[in-house]
Tab-separated table of C-alpha atoms in Angstrom:
chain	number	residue	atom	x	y	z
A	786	UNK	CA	-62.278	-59.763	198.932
A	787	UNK	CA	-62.091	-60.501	202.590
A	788	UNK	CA	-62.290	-64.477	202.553
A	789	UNK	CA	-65.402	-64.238	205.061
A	790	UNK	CA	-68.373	-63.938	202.530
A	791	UNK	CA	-71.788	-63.238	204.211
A	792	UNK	CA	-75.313	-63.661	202.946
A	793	UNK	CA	-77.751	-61.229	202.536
A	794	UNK	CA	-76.433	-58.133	202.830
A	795	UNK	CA	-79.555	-56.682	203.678
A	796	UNK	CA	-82.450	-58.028	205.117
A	797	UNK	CA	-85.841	-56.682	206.237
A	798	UNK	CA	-87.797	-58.945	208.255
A	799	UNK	CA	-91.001	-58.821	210.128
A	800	UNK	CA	-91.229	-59.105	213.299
A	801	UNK	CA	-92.969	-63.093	213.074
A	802	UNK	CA	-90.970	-64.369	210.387
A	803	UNK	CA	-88.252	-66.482	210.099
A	804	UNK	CA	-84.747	-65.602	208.495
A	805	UNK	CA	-81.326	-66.921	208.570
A	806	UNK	CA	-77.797	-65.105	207.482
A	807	UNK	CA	-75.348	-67.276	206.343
A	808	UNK	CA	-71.525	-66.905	206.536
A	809	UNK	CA	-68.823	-68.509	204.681
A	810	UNK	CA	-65.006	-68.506	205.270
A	811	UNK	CA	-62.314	-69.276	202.770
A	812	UNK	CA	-59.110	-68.999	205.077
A	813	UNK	CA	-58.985	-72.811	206.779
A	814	UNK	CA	-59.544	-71.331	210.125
A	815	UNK	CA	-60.583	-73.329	213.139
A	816	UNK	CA	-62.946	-70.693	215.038
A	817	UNK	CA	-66.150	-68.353	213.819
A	818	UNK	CA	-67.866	-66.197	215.208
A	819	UNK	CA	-70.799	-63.917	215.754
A	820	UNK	CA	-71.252	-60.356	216.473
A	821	UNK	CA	-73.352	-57.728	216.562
A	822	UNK	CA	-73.235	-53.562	215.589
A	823	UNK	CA	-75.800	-51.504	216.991
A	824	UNK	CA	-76.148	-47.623	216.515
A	825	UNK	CA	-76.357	-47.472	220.399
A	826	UNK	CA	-73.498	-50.216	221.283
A	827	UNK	CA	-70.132	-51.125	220.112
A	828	UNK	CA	-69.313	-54.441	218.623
A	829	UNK	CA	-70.764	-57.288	220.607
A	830	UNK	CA	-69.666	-61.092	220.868
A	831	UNK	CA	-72.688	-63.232	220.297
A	832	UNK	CA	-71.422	-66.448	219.507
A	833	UNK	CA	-67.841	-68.467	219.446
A	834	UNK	CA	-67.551	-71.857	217.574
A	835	UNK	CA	-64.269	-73.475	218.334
A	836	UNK	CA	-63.947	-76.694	216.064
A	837	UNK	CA	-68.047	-76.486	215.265
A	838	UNK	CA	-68.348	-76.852	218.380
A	839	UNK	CA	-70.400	-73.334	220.320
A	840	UNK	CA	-67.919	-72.329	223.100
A	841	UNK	CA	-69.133	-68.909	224.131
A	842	UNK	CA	-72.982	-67.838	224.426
A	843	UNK	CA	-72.978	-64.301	224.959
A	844	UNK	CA	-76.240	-64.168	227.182
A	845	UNK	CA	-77.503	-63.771	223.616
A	846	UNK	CA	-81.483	-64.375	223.729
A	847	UNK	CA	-83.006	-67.617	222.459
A	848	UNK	CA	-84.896	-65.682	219.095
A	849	UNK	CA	-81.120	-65.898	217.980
A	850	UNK	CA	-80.239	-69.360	217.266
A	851	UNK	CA	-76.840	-70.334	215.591
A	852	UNK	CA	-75.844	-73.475	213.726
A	853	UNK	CA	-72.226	-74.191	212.677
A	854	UNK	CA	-72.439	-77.296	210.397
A	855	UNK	CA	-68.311	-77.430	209.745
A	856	UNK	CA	-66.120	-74.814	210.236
A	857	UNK	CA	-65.913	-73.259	207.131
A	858	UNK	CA	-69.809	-72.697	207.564
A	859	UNK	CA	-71.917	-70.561	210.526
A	860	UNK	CA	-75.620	-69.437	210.322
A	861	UNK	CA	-77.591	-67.436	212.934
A	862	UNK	CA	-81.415	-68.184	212.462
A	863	UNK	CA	-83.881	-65.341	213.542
A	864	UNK	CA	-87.188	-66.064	214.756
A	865	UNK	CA	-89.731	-63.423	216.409
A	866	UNK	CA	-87.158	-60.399	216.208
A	867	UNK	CA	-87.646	-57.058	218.012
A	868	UNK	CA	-87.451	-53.964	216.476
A	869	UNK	CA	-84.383	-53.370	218.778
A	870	UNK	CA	-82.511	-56.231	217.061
A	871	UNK	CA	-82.276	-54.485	213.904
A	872	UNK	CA	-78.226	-54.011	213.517
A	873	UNK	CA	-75.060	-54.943	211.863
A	874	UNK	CA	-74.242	-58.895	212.107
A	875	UNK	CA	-70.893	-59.247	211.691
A	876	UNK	CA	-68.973	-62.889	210.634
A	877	UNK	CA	-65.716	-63.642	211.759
A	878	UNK	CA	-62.877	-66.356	211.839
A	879	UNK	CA	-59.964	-66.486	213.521
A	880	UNK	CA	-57.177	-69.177	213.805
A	881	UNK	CA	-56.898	-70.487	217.405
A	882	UNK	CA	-53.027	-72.665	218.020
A	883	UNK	CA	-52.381	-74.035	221.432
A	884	UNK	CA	-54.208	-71.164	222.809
A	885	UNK	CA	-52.999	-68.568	221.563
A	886	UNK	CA	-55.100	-66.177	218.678
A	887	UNK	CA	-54.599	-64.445	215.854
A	888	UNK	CA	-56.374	-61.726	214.207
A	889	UNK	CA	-59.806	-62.086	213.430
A	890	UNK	CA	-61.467	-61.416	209.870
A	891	UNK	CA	-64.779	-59.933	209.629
A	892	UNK	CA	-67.006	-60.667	206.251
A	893	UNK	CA	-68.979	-57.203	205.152
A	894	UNK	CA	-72.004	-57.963	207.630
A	895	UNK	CA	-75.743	-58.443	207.149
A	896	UNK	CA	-77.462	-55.168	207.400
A	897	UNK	CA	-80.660	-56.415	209.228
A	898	UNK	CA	-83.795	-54.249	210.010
A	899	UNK	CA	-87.032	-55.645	211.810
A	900	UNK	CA	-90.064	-53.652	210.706
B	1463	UNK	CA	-69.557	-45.994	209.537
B	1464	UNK	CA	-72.258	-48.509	211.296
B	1465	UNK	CA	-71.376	-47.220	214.860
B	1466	UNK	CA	-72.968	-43.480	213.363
B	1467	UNK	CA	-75.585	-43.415	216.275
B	1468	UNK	CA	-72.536	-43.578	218.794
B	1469	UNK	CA	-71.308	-40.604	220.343
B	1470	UNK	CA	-67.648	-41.460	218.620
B	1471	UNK	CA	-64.427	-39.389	219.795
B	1472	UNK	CA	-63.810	-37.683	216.574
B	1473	UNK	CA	-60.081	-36.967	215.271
B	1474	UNK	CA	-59.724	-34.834	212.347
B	1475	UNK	CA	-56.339	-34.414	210.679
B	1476	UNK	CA	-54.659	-32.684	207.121
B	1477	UNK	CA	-53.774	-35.001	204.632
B	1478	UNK	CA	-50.286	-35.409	205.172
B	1479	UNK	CA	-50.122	-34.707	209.040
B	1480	UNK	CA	-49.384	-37.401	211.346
B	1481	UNK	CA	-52.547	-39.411	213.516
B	1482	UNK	CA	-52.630	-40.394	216.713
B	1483	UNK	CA	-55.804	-42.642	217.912
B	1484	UNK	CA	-55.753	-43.828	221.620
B	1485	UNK	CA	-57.555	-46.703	223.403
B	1486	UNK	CA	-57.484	-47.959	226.998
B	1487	UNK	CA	-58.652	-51.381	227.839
B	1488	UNK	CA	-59.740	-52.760	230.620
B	1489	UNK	CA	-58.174	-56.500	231.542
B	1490	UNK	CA	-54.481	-56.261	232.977
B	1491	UNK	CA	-54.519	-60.010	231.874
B	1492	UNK	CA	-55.355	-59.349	227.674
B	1493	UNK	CA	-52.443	-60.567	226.093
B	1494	UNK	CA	-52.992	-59.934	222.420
B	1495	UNK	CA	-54.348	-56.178	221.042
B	1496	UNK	CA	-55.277	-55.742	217.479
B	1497	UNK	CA	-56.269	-52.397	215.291
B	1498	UNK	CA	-59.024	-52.350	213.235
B	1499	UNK	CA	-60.568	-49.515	210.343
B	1500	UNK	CA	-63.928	-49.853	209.235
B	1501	UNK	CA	-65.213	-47.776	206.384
B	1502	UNK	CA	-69.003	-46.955	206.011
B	1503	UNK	CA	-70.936	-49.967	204.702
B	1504	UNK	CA	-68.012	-52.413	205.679
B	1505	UNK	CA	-67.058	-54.775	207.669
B	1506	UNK	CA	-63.702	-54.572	210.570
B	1507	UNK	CA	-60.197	-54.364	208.420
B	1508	UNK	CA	-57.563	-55.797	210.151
B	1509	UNK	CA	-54.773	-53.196	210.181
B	1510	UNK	CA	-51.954	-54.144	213.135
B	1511	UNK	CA	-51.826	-56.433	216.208
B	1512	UNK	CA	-49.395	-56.521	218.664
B	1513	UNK	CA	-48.873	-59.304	221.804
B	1514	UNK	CA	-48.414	-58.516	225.794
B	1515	UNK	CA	-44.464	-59.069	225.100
B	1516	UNK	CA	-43.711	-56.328	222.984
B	1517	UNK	CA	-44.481	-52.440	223.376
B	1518	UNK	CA	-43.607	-51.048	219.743
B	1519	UNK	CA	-44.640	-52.729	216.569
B	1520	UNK	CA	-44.263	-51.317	213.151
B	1521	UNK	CA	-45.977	-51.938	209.979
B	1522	UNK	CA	-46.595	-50.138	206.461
B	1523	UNK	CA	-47.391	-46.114	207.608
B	1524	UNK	CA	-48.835	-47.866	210.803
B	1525	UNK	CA	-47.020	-48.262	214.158
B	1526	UNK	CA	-48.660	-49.415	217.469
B	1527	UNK	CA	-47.700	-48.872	221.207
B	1528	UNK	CA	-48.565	-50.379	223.856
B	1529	UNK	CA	-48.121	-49.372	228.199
B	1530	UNK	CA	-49.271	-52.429	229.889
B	1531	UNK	CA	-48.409	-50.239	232.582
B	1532	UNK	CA	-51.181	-47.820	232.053
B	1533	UNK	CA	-53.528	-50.005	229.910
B	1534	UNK	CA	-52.979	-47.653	226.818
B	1535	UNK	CA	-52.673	-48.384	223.370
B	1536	UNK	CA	-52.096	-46.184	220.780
B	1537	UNK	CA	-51.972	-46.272	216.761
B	1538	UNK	CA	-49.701	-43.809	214.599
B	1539	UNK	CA	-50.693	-43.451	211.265
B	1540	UNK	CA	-48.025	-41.762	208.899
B	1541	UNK	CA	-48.811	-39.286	206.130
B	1542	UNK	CA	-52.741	-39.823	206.517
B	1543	UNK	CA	-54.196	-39.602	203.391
B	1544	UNK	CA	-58.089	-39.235	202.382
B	1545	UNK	CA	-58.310	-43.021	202.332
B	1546	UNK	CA	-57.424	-43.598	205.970
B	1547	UNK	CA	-60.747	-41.413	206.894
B	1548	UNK	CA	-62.678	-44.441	208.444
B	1549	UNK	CA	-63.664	-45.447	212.150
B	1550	UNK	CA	-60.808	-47.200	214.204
B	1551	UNK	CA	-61.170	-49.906	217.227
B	1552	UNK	CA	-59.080	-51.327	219.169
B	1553	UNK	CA	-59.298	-54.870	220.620
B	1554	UNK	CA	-58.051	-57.053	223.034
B	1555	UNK	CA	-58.120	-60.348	223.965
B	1556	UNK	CA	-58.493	-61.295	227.416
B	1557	UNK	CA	-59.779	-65.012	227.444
B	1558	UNK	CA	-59.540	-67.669	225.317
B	1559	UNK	CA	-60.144	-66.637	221.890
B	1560	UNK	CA	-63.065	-64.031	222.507
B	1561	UNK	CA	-61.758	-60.375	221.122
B	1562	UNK	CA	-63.266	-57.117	223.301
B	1563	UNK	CA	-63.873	-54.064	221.464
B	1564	UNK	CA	-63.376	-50.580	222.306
B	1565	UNK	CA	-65.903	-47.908	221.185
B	1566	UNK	CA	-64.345	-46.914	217.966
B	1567	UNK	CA	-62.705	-43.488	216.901
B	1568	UNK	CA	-64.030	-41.649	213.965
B	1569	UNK	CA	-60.696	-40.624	212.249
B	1570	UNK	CA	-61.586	-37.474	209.669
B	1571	UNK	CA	-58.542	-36.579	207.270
B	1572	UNK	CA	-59.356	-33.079	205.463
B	1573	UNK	CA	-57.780	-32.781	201.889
């Protein structure tokens, strides 16, 4: 539907485990990204990937680990959440030309809740 | 929508009436503004961008303004129908390629 696919939708995780959320996007852009949806925030930049290559690091902490094999592919691995991660991660590519952007598309998000 | 816990400006319209949502942003420098609707359960739907050299751009029932001078940016929806009940943000993009978000309006269209 949207061309950024992510997976799980949900996910409930305890608080020493180990999870990752997967995204996938099917438009041939160059950039991906990370962010996250909070109840008590608006939509925060976690992570860029320009090229596969991590170009922005939100002051995101180290539990939250991303890996962007190629750049139709971007995981965020969770390790030793907090109950006060539990959000709304958002996927997103954009197409970046000779610096200038275009419209980013968002995939339907990972619900995630730490318990 | 997921931003439920947030104390979201709330703008409730007839179906059929006209909508105005507003956003001010921050960075005199952004250069690129985009719209975006999210329904409950989804993610961001890209409705209408608009770049730093333009103030007016139109698209289907959508039109977007934007006052560099004042840092404003608005979005007119036409005709609002039940579907367009959602929560709308605003973006811009001040550096690089990183998009900013606003807080989100809750946009309620009664039948």
């Amino acid at each position: 539907e949207t061309g950024v696919t992510q997976t799980p939708r949900h996910l409930v995780m305890g608080m020493t485990n180990k999870k990752s959320l997967k995204c996938e996007q099917h438009l041939g852009h160059n950039a991906m990204y990370w962010y996250k949806q909070s109840a008590k925030k608006p939509l925060e930049l976690m992570f860029v990937y320009n090229f596969k290559e991590q170009t922005e690091n939100n002051s995101v902490p180290s539990r939250f680990s991303p890996e962007c094999p190629n750049s139709s592919h971007l995981f965020l691995h969770l390790h030793t959440l907090q109950p006060e991660d539990s959000a709304l991660y958002l996927c997103a590519s954009s197409q970046v030309q000779a610096r200038r952007n275009t419209e980013a598309f968002f995939g339907q998000g990972t619900r995630l809740t730490v318990v | 929508g997921e931003s439920v816990g947030l104390h979201l400006p709330t703008l409730s319209v007839q179906e059929g009436d006209n909508s105005i949502i507003n956003c001010a942003y921050s960075n005199s420098a952004s250069d690129y503004f985009i719209w975006y609707k999210q329904e409950s359960g989804k993610g961001p739907q890209f409705i209408i961008d608009i770049r730093s050299n333009m103030d007016k751009r139109q698209g289907q029932r959508v039109t977007v303004l934007l006052n560099k001078t004042v840092k404003h940016l608005s979005l007119q929806i036409a005709a609002t129908q039940p579907g367009d009940s959602a929560v709308y943000f605003c973006a811009e993009n001040n550096a690089g390629n990183m998009l900013t978000f606003g807080g989100g309006t809750r946009l309620m269209v009664k039948p």
